[in-house]
mmCIF file with all atom_site columns, C-alpha atoms in Angstrom:
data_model
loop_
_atom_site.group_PDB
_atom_site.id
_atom_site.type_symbol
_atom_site.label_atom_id
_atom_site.label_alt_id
_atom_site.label_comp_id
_atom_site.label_asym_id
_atom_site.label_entity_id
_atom_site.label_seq_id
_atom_site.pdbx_PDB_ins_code
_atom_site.Cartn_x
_atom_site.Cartn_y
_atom_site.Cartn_z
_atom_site.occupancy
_atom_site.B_iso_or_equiv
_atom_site.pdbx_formal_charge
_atom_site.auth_seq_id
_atom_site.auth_comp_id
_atom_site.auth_asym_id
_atom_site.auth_atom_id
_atom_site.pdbx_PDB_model_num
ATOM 1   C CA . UNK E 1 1   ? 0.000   0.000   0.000   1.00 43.00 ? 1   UNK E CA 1
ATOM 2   C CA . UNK E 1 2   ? 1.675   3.387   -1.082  1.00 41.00 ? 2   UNK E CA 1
ATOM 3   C CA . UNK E 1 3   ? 0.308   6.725   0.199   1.00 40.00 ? 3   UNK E CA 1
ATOM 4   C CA . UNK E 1 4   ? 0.215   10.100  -1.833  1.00 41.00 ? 4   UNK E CA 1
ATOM 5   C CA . UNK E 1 5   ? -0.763  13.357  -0.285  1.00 38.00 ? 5   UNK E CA 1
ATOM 6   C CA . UNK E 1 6   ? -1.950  16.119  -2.459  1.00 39.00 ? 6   UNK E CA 1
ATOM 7   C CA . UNK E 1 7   ? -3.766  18.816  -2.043  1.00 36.00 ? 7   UNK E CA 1
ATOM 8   C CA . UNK E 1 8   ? -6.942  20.565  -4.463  1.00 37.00 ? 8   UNK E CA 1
ATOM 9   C CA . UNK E 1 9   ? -10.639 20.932  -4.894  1.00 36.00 ? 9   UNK E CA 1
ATOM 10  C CA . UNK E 1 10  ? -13.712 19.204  -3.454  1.00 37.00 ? 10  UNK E CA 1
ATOM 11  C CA . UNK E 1 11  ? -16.560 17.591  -5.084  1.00 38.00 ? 11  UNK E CA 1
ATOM 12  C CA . UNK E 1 12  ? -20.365 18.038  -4.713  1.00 36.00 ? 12  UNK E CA 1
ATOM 13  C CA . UNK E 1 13  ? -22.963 15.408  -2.317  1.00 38.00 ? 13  UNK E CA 1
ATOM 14  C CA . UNK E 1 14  ? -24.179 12.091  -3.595  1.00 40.00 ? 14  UNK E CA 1
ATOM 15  C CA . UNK E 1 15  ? -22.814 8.538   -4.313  1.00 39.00 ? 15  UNK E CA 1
ATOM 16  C CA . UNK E 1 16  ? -21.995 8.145   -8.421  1.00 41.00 ? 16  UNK E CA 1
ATOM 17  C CA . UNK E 1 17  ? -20.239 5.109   -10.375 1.00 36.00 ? 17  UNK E CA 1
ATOM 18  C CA . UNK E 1 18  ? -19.351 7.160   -13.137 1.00 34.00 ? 18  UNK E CA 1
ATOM 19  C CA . UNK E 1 19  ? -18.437 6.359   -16.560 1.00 33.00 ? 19  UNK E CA 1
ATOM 20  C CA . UNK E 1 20  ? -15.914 8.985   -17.251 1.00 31.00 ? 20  UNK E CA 1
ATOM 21  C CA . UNK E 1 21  ? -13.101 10.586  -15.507 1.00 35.00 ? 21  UNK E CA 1
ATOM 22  C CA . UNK E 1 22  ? -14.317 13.201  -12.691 1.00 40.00 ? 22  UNK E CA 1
ATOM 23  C CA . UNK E 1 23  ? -11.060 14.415  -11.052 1.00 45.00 ? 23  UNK E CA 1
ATOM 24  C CA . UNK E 1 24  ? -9.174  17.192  -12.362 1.00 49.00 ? 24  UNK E CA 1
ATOM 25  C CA . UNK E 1 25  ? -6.515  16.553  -14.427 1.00 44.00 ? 25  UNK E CA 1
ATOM 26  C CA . UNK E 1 26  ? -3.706  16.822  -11.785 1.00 47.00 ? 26  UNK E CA 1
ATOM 27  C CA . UNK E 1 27  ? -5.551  14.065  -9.768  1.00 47.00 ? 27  UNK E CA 1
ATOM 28  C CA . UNK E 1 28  ? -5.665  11.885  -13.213 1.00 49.00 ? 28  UNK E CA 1
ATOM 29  C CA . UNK E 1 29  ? -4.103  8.170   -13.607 1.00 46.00 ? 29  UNK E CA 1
ATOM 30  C CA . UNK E 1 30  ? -1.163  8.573   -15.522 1.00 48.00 ? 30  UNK E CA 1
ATOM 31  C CA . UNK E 1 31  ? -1.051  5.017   -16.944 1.00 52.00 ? 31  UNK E CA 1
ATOM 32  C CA . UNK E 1 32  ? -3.806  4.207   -19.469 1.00 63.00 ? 32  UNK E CA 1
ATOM 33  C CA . UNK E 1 33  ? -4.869  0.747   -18.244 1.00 76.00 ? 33  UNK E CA 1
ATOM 34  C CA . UNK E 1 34  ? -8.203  -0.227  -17.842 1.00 85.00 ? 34  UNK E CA 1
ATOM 35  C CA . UNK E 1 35  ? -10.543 0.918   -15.290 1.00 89.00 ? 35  UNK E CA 1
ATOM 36  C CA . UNK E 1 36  ? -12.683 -2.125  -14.240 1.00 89.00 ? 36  UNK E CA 1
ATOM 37  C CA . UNK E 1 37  ? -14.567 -0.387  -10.971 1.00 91.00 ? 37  UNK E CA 1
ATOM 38  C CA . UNK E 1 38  ? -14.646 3.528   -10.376 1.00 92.00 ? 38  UNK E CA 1
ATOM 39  C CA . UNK E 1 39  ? -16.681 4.700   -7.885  1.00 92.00 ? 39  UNK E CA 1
ATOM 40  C CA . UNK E 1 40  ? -17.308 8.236   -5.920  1.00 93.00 ? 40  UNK E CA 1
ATOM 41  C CA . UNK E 1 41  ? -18.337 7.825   -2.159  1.00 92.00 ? 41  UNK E CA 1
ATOM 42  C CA . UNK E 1 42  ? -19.961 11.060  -0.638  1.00 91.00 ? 42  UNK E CA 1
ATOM 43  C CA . UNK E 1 43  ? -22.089 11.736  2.608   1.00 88.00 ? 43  UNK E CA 1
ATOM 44  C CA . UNK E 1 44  ? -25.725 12.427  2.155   1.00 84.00 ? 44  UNK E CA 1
ATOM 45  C CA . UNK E 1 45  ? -26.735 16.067  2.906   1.00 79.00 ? 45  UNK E CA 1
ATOM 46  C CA . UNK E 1 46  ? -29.733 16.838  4.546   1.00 75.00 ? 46  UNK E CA 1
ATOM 47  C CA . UNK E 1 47  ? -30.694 20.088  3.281   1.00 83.00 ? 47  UNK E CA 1
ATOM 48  C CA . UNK E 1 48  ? -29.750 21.351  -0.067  1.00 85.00 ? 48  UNK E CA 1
ATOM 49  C CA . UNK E 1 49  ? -29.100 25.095  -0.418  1.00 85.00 ? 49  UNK E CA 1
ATOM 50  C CA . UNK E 1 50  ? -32.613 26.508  -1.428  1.00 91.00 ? 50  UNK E CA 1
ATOM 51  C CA . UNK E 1 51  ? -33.596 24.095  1.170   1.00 92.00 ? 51  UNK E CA 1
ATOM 52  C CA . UNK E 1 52  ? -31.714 25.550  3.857   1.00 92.00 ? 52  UNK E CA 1
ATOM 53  C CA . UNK E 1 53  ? -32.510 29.067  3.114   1.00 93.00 ? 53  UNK E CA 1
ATOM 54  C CA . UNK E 1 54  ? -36.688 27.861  3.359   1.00 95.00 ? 54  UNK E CA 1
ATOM 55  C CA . UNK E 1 55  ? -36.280 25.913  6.485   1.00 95.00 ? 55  UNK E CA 1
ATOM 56  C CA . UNK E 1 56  ? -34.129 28.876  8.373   1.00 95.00 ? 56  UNK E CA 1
ATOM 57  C CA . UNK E 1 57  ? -36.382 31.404  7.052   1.00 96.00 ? 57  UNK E CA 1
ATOM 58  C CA . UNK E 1 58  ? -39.756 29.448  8.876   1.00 96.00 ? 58  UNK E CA 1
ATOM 59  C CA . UNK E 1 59  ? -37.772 28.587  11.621  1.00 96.00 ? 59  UNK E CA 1
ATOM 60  C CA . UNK E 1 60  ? -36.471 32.175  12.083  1.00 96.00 ? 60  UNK E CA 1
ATOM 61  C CA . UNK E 1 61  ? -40.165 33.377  11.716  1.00 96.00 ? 61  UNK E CA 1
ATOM 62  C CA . UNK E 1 62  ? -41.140 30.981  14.230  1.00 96.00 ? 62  UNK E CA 1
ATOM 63  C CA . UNK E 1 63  ? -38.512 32.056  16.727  1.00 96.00 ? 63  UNK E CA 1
ATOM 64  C CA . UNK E 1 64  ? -38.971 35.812  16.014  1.00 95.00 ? 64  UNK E CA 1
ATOM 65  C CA . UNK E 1 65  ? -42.868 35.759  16.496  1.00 95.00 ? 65  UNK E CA 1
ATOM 66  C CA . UNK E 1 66  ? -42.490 33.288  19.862  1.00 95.00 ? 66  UNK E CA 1
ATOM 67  C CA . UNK E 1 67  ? -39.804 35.654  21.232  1.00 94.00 ? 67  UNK E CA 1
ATOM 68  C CA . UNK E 1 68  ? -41.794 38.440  20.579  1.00 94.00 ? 68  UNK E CA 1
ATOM 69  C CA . UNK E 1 69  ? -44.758 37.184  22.339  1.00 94.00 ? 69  UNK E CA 1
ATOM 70  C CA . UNK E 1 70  ? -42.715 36.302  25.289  1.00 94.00 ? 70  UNK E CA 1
ATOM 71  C CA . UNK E 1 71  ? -41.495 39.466  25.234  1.00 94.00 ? 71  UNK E CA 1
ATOM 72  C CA . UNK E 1 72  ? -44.735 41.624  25.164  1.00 95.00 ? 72  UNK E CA 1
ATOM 73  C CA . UNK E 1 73  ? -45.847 39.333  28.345  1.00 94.00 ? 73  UNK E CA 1
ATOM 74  C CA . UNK E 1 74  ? -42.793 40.410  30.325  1.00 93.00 ? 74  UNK E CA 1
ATOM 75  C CA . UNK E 1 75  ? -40.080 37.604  29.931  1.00 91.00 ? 75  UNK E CA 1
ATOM 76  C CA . UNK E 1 76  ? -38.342 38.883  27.439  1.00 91.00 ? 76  UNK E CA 1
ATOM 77  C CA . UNK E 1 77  ? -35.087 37.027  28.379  1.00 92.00 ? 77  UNK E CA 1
ATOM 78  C CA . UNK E 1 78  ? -37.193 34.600  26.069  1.00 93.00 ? 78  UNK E CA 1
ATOM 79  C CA . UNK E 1 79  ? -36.065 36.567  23.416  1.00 94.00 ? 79  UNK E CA 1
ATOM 80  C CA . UNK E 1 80  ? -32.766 36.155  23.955  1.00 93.00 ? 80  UNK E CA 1
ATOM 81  C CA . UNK E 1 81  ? -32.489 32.074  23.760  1.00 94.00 ? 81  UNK E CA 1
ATOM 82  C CA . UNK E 1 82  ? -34.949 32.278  20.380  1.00 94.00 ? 82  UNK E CA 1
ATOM 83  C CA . UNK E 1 83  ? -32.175 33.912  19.250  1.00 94.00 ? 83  UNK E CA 1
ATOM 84  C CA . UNK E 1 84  ? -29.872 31.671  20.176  1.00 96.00 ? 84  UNK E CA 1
ATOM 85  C CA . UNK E 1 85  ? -31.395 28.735  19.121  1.00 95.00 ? 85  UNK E CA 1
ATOM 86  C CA . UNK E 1 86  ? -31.457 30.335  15.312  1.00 95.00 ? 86  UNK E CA 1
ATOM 87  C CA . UNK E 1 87  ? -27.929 30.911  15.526  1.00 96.00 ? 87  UNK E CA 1
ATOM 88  C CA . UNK E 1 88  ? -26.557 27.183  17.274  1.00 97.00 ? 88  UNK E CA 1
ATOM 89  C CA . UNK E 1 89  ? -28.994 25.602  14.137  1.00 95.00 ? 89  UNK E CA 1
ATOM 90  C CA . UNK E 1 90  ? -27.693 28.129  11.776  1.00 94.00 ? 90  UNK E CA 1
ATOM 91  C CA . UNK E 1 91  ? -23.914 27.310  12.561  1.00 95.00 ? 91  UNK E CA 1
ATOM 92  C CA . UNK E 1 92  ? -25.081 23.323  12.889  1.00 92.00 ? 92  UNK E CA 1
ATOM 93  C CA . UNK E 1 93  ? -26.366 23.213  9.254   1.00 90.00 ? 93  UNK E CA 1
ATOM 94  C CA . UNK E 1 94  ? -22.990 25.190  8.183   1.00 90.00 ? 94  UNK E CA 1
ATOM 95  C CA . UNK E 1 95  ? -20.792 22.686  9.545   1.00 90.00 ? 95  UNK E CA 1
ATOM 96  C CA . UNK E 1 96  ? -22.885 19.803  8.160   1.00 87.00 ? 96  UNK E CA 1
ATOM 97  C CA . UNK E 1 97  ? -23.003 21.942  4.510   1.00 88.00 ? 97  UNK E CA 1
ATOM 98  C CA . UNK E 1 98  ? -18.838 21.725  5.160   1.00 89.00 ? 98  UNK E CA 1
ATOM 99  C CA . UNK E 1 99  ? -18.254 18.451  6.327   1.00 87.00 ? 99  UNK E CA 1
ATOM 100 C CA . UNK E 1 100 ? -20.484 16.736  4.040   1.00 86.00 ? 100 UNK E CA 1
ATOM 101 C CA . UNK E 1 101 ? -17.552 18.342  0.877   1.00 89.00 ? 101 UNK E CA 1
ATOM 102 C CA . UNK E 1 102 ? -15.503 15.309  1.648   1.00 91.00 ? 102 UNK E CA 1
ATOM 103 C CA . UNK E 1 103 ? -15.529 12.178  -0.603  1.00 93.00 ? 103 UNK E CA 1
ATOM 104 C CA . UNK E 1 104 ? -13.929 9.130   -1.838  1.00 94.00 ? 104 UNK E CA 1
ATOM 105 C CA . UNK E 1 105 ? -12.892 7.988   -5.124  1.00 94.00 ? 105 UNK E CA 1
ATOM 106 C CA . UNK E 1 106 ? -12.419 4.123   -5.437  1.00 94.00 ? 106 UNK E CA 1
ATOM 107 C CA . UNK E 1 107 ? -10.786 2.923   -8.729  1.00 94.00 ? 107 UNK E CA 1
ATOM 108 C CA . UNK E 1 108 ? -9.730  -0.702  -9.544  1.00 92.00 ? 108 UNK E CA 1
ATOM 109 C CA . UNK E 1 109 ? -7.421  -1.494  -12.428 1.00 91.00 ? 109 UNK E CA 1
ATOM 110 C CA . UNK E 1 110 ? -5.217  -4.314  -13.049 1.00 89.00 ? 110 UNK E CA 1
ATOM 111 C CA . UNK E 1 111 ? -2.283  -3.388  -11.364 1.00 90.00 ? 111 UNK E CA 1
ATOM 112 C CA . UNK E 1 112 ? -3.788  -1.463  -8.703  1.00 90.00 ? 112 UNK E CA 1
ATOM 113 C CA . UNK E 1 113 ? -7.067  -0.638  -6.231  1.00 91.00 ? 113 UNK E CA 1
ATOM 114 C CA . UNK E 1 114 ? -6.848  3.523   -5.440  1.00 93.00 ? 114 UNK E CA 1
ATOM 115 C CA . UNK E 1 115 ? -8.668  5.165   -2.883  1.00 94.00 ? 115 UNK E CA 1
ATOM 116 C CA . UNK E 1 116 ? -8.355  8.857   -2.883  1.00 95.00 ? 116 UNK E CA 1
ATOM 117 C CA . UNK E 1 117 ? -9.665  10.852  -0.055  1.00 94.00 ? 117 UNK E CA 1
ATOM 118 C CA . UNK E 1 118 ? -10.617 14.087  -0.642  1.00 94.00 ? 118 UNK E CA 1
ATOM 119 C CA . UNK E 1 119 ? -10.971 15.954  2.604   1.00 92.00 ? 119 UNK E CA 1
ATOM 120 C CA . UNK E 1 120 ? -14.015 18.967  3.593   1.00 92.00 ? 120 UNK E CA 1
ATOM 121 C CA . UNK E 1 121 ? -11.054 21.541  3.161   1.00 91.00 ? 121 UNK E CA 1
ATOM 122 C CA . UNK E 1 122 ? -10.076 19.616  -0.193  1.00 91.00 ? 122 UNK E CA 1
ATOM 123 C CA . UNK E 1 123 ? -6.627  17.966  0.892   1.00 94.00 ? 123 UNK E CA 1
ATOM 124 C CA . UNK E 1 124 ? -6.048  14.584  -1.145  1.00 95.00 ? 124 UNK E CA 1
ATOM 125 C CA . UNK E 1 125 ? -4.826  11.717  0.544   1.00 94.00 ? 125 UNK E CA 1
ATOM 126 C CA . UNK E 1 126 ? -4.229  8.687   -2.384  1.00 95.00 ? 126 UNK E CA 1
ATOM 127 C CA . UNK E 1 127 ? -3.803  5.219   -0.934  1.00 92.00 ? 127 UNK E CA 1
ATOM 128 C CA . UNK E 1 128 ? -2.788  2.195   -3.785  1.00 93.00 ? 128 UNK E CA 1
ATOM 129 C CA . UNK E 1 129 ? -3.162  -1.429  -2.921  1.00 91.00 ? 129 UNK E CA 1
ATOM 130 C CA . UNK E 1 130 ? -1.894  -4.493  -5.065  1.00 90.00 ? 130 UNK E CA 1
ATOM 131 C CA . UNK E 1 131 ? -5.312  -6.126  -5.724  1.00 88.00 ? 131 UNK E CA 1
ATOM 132 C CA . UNK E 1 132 ? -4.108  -9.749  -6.172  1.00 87.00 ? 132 UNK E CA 1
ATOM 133 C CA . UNK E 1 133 ? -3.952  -9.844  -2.586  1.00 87.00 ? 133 UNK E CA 1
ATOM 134 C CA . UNK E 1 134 ? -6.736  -7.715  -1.395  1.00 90.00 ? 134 UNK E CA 1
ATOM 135 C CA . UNK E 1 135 ? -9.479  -8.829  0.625   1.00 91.00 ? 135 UNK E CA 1
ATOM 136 C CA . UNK E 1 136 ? -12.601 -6.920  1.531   1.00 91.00 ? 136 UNK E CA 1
ATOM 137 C CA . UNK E 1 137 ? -14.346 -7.320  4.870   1.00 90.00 ? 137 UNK E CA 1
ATOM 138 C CA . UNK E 1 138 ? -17.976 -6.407  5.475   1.00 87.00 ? 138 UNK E CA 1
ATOM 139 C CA . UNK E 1 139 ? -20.720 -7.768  7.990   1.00 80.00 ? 139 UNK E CA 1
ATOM 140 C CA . UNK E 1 140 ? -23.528 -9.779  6.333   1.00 77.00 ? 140 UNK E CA 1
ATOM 141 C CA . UNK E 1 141 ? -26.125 -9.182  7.188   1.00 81.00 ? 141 UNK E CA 1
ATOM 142 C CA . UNK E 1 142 ? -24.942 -5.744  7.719   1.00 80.00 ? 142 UNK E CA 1
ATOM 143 C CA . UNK E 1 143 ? -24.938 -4.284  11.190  1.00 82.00 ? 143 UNK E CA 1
ATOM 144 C CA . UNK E 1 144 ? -25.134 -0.210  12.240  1.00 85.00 ? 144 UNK E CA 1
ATOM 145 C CA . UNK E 1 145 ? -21.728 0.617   12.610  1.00 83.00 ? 145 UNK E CA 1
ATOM 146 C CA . UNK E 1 146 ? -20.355 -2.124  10.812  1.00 86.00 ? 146 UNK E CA 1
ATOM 147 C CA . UNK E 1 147 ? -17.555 -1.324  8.592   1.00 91.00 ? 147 UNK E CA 1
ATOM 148 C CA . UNK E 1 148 ? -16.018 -1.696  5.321   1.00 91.00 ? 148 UNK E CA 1
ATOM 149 C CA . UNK E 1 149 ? -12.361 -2.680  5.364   1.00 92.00 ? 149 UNK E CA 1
ATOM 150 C CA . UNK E 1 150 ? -9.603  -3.094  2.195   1.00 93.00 ? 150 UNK E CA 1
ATOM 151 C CA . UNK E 1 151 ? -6.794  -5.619  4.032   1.00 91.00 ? 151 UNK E CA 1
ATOM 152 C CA . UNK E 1 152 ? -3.442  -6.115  2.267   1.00 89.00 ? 152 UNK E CA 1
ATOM 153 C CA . UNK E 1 153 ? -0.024  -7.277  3.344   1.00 85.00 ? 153 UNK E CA 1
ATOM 154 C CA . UNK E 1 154 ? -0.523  -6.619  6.950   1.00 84.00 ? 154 UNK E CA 1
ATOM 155 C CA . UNK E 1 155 ? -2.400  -3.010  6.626   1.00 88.00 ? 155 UNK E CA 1
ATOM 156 C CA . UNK E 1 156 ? -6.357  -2.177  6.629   1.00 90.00 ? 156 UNK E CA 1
ATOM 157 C CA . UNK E 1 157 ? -8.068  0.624   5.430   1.00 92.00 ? 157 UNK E CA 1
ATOM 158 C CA . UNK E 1 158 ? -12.085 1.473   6.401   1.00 93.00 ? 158 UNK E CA 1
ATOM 159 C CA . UNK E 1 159 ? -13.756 3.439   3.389   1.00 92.00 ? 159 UNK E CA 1
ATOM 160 C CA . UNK E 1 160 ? -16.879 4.752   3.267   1.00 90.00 ? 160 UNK E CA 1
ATOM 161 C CA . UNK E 1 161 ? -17.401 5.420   6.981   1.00 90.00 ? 161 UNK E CA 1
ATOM 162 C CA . UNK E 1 162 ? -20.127 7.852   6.017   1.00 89.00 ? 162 UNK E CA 1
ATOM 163 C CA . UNK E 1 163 ? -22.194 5.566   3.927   1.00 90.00 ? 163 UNK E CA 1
ATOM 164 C CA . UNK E 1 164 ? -25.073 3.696   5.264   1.00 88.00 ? 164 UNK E CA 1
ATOM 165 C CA . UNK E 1 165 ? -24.951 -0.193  6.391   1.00 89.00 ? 165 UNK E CA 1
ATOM 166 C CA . UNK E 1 166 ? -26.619 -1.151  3.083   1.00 89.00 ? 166 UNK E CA 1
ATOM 167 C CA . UNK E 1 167 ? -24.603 0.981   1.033   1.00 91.00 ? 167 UNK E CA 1
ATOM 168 C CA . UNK E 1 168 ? -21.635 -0.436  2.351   1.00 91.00 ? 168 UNK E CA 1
ATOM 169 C CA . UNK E 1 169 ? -22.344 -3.796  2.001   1.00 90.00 ? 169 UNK E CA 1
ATOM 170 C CA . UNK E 1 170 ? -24.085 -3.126  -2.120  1.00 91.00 ? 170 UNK E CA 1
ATOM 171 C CA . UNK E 1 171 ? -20.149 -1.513  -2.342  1.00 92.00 ? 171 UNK E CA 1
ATOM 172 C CA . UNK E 1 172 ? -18.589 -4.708  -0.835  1.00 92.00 ? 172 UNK E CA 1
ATOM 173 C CA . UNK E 1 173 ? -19.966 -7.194  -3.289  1.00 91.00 ? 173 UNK E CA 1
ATOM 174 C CA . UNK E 1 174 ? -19.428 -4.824  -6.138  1.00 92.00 ? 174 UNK E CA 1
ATOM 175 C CA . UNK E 1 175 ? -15.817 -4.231  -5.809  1.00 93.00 ? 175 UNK E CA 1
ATOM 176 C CA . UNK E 1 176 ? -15.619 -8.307  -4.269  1.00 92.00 ? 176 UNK E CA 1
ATOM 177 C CA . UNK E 1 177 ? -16.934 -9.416  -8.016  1.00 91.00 ? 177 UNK E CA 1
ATOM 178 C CA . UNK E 1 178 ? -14.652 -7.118  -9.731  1.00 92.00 ? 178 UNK E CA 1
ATOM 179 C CA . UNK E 1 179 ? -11.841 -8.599  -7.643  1.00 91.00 ? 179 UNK E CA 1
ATOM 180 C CA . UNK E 1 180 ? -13.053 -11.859 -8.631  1.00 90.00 ? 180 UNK E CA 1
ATOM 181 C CA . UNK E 1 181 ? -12.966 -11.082 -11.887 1.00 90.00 ? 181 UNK E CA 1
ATOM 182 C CA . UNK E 1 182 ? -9.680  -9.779  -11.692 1.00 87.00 ? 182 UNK E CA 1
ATOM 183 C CA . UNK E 1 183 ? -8.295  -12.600 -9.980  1.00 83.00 ? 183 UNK E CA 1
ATOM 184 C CA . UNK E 1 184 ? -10.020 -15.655 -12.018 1.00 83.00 ? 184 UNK E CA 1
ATOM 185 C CA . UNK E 1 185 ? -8.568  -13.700 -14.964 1.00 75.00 ? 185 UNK E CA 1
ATOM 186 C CA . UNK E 1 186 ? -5.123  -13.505 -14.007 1.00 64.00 ? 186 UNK E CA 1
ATOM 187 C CA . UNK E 1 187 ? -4.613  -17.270 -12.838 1.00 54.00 ? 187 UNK E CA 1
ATOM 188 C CA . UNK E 1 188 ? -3.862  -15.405 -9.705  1.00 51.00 ? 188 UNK E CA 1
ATOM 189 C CA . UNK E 1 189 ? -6.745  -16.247 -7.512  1.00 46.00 ? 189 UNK E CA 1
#
């Protein structure tokens, strides 16, 4: 397993298996083999931006007419938490908006399985495994907090941590039959 540390740009929310390249070109393979399994690993979002800007804008109504009322009866330090409350969900959403930048790119070829981690603040982290002897370890049935894990030579790596139990396991037996695949192929496995 060889580790690469770059740094760039962030991608958008949702899972993908694309058919085409989506990294920038500084993040690109440089060999032209084969890819057999690509796949882009990114948290779900709860709110999208118009989204966001209808639910604060109730909520904030809400607050605003409660701590208004409470204020016109005499306790107006009411007010005061209404207006905090706005601002802790406010800054909650934010950091869920940031956090949920990060994703995972998962490519299989035949000399190689790559996992590039793109963090919130877009620093790359690029991890290569030999696949011949990878192995891929997933509860089945899955469990809640069960995890996905690449093993090779002694080393483990969890991806996906953000995905659901279902999702992980449906990305298990993918990349398992691609391995397969691989493997039977090769007179390898």
């Amino acid at each position: 397993m060889s580790v690469e540390e770059n740094t760039g740009s962030v991608g958008s929310p949702g899972i993908e298996y694309p058919e085409t390249e989506t990294l920038p070109d500084s993040a690109r393979e440089t060999d032209a083999k084969p890819v057999r399994f690509d796949a882009v690993l990114q948290p779900h979002t709860t709110l999208g931006p118009r989204g966001f800007l209808l639910f604060m804008a109730v909520f904030g109504t809400v607050n605003l007419i409660a701590g208004v009322s409470f204020v016109l009866i005499g306790s107006w330090p009411v007010f005061g938490f209404a207006v905090l409350d706005v601002l802790l969900v406010y800054y909650a959403y934010r950091m869920n908006f940031y956090a949920s930048r990060r994703y995972e790119t998962i490519r299989l070829t035949d000399d190689s399985l790559t996992v590039l981690r793109v963090s919130p603040s877009g620093k790359r982290r690029r991890i290569r495994f030999q696949p011949y002897w990878l192995k891929i370890q997933m509860d089945d049935p899955p469990q809640p907090g069960s995890a996905l894990v690449l093993r090779s030579h002694g080393r483990e790596l969890e991806i996906g941590k953000f995905l659901t139990p279902e999702e992980k396991l449906d990305l298990a037996v993918a990349l398992s039959a691609e391995l397969e695949q691989l493997n039977a192929g090769s007179g390898r496995g």
